[in-house]
PDB file of C-alpha atoms in Angstrom:
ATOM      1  CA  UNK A 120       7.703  -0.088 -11.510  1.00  0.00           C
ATOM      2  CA  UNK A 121      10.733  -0.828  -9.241  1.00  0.00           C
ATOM      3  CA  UNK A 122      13.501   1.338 -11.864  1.00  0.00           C
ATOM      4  CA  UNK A 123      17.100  -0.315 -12.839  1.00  0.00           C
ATOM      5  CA  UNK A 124      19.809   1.255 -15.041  1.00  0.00           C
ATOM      6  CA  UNK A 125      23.133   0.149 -15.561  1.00  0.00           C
ATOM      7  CA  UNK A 126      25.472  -1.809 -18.290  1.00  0.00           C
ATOM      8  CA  UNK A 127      26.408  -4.900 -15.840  1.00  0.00           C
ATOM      9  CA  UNK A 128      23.290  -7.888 -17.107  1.00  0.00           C
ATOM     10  CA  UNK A 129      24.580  -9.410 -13.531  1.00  0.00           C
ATOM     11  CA  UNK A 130      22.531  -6.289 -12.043  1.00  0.00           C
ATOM     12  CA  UNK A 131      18.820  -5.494 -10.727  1.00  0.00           C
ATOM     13  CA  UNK A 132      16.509  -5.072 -14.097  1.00  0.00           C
ATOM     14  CA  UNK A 133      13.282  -3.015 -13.526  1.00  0.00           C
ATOM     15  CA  UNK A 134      10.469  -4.744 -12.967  1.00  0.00           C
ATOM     16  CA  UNK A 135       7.151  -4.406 -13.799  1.00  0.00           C
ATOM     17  CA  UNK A 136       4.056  -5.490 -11.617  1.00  0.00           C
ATOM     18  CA  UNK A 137       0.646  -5.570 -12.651  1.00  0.00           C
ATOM     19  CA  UNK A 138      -2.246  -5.456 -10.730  1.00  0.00           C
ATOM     20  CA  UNK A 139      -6.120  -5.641 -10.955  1.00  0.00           C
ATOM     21  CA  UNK A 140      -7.970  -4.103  -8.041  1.00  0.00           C
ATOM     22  CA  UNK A 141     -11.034  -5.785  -7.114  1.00  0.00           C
ATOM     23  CA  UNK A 142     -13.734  -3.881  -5.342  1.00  0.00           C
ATOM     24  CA  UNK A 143     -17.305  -4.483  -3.685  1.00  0.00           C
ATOM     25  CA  UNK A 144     -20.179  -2.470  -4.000  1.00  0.00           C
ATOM     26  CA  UNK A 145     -18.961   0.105  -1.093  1.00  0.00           C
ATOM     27  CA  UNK A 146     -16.064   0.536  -3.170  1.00  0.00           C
ATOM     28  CA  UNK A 147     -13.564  -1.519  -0.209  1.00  0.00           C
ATOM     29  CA  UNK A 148     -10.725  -3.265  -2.529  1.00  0.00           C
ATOM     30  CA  UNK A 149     -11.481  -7.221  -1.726  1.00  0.00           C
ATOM     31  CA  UNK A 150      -8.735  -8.761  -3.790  1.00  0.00           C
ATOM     32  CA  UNK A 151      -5.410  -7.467  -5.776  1.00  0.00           C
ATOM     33  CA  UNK A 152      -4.869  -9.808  -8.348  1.00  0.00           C
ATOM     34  CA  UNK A 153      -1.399  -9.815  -9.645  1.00  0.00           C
ATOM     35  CA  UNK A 154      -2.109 -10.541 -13.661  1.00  0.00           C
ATOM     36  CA  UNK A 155       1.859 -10.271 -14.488  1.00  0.00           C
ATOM     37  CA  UNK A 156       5.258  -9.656 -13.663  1.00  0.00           C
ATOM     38  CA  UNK A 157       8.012  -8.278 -16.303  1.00  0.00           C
ATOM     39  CA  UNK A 158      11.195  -7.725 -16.538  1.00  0.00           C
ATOM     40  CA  UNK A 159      13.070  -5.247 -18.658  1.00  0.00           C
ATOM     41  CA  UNK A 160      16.704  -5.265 -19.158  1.00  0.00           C
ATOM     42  CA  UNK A 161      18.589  -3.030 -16.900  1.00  0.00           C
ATOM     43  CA  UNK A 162      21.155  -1.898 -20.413  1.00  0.00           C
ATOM     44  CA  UNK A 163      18.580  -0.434 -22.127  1.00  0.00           C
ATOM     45  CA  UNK A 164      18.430   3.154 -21.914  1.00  0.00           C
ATOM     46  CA  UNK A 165      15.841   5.075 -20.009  1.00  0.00           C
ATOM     47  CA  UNK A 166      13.995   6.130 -23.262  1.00  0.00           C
ATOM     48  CA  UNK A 167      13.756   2.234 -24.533  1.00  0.00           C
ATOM     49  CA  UNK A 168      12.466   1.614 -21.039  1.00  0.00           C
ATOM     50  CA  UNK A 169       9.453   4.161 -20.939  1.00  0.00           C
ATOM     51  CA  UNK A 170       8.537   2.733 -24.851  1.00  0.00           C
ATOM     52  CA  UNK A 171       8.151  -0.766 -23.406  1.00  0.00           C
ATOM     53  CA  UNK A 172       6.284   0.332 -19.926  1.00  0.00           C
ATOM     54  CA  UNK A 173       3.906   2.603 -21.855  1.00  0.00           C
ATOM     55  CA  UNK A 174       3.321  -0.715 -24.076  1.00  0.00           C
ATOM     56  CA  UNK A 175       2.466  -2.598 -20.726  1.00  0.00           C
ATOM     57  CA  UNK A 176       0.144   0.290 -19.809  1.00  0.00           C
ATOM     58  CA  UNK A 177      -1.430  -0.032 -23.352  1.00  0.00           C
ATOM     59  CA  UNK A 178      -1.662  -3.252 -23.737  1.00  0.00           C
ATOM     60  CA  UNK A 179      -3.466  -3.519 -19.861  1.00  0.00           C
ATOM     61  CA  UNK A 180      -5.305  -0.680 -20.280  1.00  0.00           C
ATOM     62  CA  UNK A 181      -3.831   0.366 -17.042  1.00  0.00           C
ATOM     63  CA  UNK A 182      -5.365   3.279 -15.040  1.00  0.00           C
ATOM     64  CA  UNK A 183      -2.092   4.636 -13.120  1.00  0.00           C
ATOM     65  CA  UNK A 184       1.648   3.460 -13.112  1.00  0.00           C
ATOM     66  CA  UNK A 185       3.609   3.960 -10.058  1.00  0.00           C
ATOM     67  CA  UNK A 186       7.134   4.341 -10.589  1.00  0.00           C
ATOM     68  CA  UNK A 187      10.223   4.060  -8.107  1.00  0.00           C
ATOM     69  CA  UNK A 188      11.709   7.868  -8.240  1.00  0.00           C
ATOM     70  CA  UNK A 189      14.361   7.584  -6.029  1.00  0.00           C
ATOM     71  CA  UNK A 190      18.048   7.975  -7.293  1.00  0.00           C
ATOM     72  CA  UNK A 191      18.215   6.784 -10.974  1.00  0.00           C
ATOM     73  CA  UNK A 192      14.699   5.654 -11.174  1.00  0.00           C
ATOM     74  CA  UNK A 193      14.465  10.297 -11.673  1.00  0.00           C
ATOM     75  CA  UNK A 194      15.827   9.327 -15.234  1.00  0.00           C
ATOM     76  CA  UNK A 195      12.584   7.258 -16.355  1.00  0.00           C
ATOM     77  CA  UNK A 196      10.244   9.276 -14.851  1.00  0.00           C
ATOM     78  CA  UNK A 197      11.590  12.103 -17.154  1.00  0.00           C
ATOM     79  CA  UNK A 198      11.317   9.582 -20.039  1.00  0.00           C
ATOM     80  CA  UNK A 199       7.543   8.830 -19.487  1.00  0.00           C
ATOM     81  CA  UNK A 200       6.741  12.500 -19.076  1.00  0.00           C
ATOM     82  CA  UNK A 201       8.094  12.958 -22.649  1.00  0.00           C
ATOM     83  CA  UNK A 202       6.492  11.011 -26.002  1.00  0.00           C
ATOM     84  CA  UNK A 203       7.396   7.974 -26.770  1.00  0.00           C
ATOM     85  CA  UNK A 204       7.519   6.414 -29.991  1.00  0.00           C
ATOM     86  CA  UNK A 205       7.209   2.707 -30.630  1.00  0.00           C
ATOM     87  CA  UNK A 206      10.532   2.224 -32.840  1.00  0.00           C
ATOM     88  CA  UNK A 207       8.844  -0.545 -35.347  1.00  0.00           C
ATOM     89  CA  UNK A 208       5.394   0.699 -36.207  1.00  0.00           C
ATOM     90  CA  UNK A 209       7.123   4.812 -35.361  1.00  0.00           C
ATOM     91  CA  UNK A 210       2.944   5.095 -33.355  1.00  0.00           C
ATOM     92  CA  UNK A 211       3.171   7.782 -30.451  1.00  0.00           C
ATOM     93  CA  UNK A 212       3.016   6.063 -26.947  1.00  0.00           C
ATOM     94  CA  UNK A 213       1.652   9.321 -25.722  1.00  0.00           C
ATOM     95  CA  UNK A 214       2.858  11.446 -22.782  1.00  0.00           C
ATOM     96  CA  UNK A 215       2.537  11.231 -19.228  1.00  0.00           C
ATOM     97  CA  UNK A 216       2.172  13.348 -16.387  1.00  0.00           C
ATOM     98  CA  UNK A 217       2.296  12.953 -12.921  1.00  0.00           C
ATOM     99  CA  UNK A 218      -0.583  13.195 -10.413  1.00  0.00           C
ATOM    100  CA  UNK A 219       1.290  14.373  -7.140  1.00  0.00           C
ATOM    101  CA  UNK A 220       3.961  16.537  -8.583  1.00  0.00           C
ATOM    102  CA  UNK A 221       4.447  19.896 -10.616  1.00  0.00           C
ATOM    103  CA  UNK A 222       6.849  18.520 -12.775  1.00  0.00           C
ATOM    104  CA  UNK A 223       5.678  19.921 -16.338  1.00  0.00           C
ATOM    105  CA  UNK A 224       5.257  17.552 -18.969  1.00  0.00           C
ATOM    106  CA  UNK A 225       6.914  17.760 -22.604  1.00  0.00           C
ATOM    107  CA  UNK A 226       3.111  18.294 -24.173  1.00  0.00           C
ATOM    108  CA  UNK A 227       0.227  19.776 -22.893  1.00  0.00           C
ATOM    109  CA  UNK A 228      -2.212  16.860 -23.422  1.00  0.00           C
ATOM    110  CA  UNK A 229      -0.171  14.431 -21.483  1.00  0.00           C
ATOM    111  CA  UNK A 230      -2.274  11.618 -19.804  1.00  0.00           C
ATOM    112  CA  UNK A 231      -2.509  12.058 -15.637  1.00  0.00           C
ATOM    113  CA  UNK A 232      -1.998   8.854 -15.648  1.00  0.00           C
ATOM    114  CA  UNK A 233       1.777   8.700 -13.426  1.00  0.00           C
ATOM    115  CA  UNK A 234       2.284   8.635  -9.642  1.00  0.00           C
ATOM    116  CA  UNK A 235       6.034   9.583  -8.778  1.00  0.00           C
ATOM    117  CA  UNK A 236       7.084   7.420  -5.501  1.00  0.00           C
ATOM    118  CA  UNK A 237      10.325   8.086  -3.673  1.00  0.00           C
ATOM    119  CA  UNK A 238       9.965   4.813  -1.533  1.00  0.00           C
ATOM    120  CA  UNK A 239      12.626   5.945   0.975  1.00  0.00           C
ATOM    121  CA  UNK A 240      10.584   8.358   2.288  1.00  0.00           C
ATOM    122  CA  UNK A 241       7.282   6.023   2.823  1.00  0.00           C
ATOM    123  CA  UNK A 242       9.540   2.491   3.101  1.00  0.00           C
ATOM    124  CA  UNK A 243       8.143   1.394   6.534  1.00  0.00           C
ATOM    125  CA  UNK A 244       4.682   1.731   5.381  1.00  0.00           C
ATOM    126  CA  UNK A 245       5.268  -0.100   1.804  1.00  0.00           C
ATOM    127  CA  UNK A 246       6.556  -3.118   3.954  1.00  0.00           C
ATOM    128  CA  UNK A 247       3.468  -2.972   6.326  1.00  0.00           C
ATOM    129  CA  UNK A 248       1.346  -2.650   3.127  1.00  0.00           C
ATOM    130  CA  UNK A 249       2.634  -5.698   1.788  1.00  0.00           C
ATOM    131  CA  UNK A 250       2.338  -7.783   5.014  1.00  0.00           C
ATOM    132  CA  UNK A 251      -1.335  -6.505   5.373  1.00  0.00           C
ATOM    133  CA  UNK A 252      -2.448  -7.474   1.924  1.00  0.00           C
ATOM    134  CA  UNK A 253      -0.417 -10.917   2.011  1.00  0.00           C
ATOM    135  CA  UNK A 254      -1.918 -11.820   5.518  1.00  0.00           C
ATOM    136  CA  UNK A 255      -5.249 -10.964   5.065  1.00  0.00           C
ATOM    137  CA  UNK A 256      -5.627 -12.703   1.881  1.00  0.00           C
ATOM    138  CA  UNK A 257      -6.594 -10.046  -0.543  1.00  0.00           C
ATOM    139  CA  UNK A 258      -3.403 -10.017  -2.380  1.00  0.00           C
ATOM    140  CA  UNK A 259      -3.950 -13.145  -4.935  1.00  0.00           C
ATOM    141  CA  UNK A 260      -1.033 -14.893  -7.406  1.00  0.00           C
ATOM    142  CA  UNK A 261      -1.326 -17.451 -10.438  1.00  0.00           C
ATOM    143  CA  UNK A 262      -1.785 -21.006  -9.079  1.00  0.00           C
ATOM    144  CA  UNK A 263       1.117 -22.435  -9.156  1.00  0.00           C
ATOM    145  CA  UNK A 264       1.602 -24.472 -12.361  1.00  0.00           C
ATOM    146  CA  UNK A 265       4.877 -27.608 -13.215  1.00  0.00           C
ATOM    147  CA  UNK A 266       6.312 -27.535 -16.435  1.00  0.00           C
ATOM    148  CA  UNK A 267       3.655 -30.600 -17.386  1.00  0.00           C
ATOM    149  CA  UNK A 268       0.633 -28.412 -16.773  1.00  0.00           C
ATOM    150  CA  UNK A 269       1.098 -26.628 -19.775  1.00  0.00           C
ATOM    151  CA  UNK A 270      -0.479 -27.525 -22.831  1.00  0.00           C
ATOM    152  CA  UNK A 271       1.053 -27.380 -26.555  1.00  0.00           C
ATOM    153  CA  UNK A 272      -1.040 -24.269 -27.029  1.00  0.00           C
ATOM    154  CA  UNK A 273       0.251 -22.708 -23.956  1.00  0.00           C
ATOM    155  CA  UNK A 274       3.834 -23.308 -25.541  1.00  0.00           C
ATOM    156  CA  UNK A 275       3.251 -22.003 -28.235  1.00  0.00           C
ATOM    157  CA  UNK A 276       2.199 -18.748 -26.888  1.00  0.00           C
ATOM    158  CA  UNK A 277       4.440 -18.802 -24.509  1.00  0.00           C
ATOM    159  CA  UNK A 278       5.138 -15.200 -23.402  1.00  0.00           C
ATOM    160  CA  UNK A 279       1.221 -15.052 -22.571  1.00  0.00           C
ATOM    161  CA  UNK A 280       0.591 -18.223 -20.932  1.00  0.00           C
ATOM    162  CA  UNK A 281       3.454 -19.810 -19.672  1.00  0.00           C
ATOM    163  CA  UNK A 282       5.943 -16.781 -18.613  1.00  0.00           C
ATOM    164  CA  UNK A 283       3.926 -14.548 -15.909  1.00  0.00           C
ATOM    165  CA  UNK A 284       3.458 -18.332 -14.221  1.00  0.00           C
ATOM    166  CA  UNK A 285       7.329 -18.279 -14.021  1.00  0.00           C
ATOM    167  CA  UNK A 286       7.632 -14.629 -13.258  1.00  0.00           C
ATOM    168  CA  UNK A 287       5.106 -15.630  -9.813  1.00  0.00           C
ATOM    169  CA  UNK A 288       7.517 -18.100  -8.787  1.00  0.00           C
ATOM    170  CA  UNK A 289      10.650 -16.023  -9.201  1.00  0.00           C
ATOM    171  CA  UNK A 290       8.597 -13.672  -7.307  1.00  0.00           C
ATOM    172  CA  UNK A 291       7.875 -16.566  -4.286  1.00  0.00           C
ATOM    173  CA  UNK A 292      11.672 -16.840  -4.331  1.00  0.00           C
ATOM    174  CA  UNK A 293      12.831 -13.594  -3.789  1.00  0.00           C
ATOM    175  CA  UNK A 294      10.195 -12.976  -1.085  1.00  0.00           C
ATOM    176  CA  UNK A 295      10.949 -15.842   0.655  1.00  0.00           C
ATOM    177  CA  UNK A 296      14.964 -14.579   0.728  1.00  0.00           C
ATOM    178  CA  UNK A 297      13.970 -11.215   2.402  1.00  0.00           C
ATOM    179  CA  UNK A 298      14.456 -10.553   6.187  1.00  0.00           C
ATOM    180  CA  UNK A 299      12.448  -8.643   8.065  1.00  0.00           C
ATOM    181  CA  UNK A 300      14.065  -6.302   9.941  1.00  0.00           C
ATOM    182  CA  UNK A 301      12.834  -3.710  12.739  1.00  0.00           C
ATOM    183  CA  UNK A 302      14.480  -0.656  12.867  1.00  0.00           C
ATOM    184  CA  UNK A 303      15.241   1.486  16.509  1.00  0.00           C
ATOM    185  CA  UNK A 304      12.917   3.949  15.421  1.00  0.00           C
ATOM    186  CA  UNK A 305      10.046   1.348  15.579  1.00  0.00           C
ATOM    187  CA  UNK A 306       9.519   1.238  11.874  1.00  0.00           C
ATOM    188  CA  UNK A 307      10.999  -1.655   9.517  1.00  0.00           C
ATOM    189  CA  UNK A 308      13.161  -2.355   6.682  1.00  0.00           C
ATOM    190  CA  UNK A 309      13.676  -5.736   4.696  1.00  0.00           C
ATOM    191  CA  UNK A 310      16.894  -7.040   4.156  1.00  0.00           C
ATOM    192  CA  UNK A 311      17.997  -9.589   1.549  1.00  0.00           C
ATOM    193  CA  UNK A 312      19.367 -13.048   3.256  1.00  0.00           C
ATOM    194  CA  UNK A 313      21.528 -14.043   0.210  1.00  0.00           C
ATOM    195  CA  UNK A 314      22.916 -10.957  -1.852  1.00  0.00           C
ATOM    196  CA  UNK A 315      23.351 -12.517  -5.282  1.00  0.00           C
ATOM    197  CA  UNK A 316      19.426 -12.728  -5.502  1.00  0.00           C
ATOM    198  CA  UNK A 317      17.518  -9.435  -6.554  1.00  0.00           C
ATOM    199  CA  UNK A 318      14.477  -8.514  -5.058  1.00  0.00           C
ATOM    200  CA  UNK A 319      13.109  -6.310  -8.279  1.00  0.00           C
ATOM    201  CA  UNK A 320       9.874  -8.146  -8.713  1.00  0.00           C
ATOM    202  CA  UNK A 321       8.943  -7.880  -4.828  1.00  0.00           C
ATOM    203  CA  UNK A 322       9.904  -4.318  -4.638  1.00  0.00           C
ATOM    204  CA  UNK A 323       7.754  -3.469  -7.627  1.00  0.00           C
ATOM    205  CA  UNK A 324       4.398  -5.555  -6.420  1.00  0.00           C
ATOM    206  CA  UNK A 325       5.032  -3.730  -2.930  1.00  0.00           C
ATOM    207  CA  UNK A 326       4.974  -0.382  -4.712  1.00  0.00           C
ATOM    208  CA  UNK A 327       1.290  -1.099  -6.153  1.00  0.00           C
ATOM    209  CA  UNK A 328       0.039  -2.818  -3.257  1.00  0.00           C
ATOM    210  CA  UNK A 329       0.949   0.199  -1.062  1.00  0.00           C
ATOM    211  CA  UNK A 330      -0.365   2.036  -3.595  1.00  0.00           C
TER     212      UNK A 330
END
């Protein structure tokens, strides 16, 4: 989870990645398969943002979410270590805690279920992560479909079949506007070549993948 929060739509949204890990019988991870990318908008509050991650989790049955901690993203990792209620059906979302802090959770049963990553402090590596997994071709996207590959049915559910094809390009486009950019200290950064394009989706996928 790569963590946004403010009122201007033109802004970064958070972004979502999720991954299935692939492993052989040594237990060696062979292939990441990114299943889906979302997108939640960057004016909703921090509590409206934990309901809709925890219903990503859910509906993945996702083992661990790994959220961006640094400056605002604190505010959302306070939200997922409270309970969260979906607001239509009012069913508790449960309560998380986190797996590599002693933060204290708002109920005693929370799920472990919540790594808390300050990517500043491990940035180099998440970028060297990345690389790794794109170059040695375990990280795997959706083949890439055109808009007269998909069928009537896939319109017609199209958040499920049609959007996390759309997400993977966006995706393809914001990697392919980063620079990267070696730092004095040996270690790298990533720069963005043209500002007006985010780099949410990316930054998310990285987080997982260095994960």
């Amino acid at each position: 989870i790569d963590v946004a929060r403010s009122q201007d739509s033109s802004n970064n949204q958070s972004s979502v990645a999720v991954v299935e890990v692939v492993r052989n019988k040594k237990g060696r991870i062979e292939y990441i398969n990114l299943v889906n990318l979302f997108n939640i908008s960057n004016s909703l509050n921090f509590t409206a943002q934990a309901v809709e991650i925890k219903k990503i989790k859910r509906a993945f049955n996702a083992k661990i979410a790994i959220s961006d901690s640094n400056g605002l993203g604190i505010g959302l990792i306070d939200e997922l270590m409270k309970e969260s209620y979906d607001p239509l059906t009012h069913e508790s979302l449960g309560c998380w805690n986190t797996t590599n802090t002693d933060a204290i959770p708002e109920t005693n049963d929370a799920e472990k279920c919540l790594y808390d990553l300050k990517p500043q402090s491990a940035n180099s590596d998440i970028i060297v992560a990345f690389i790794d997994m794109v170059e040695s071709g375990k990280l795997r996207l959706l083949v890439k479909k055109h808009d007269s590959d998909f069928t009537f049915e896939d319109r017609e559910n199209y958040e499920e079949r049609v959007v996390p094809f759309i997400s993977t390009d966006y995706l393809i486009e914001e990697t392919a506007n980063l620079q990267l950019k070696p730092l004095p200290s040996g270690k790298l950064s990533i720069d963005r070549v043209v500002k007006k394009y985010n780099k949410d989706r990316v930054s998310a996928l990285m987080y997982v993948l260095w994960y």
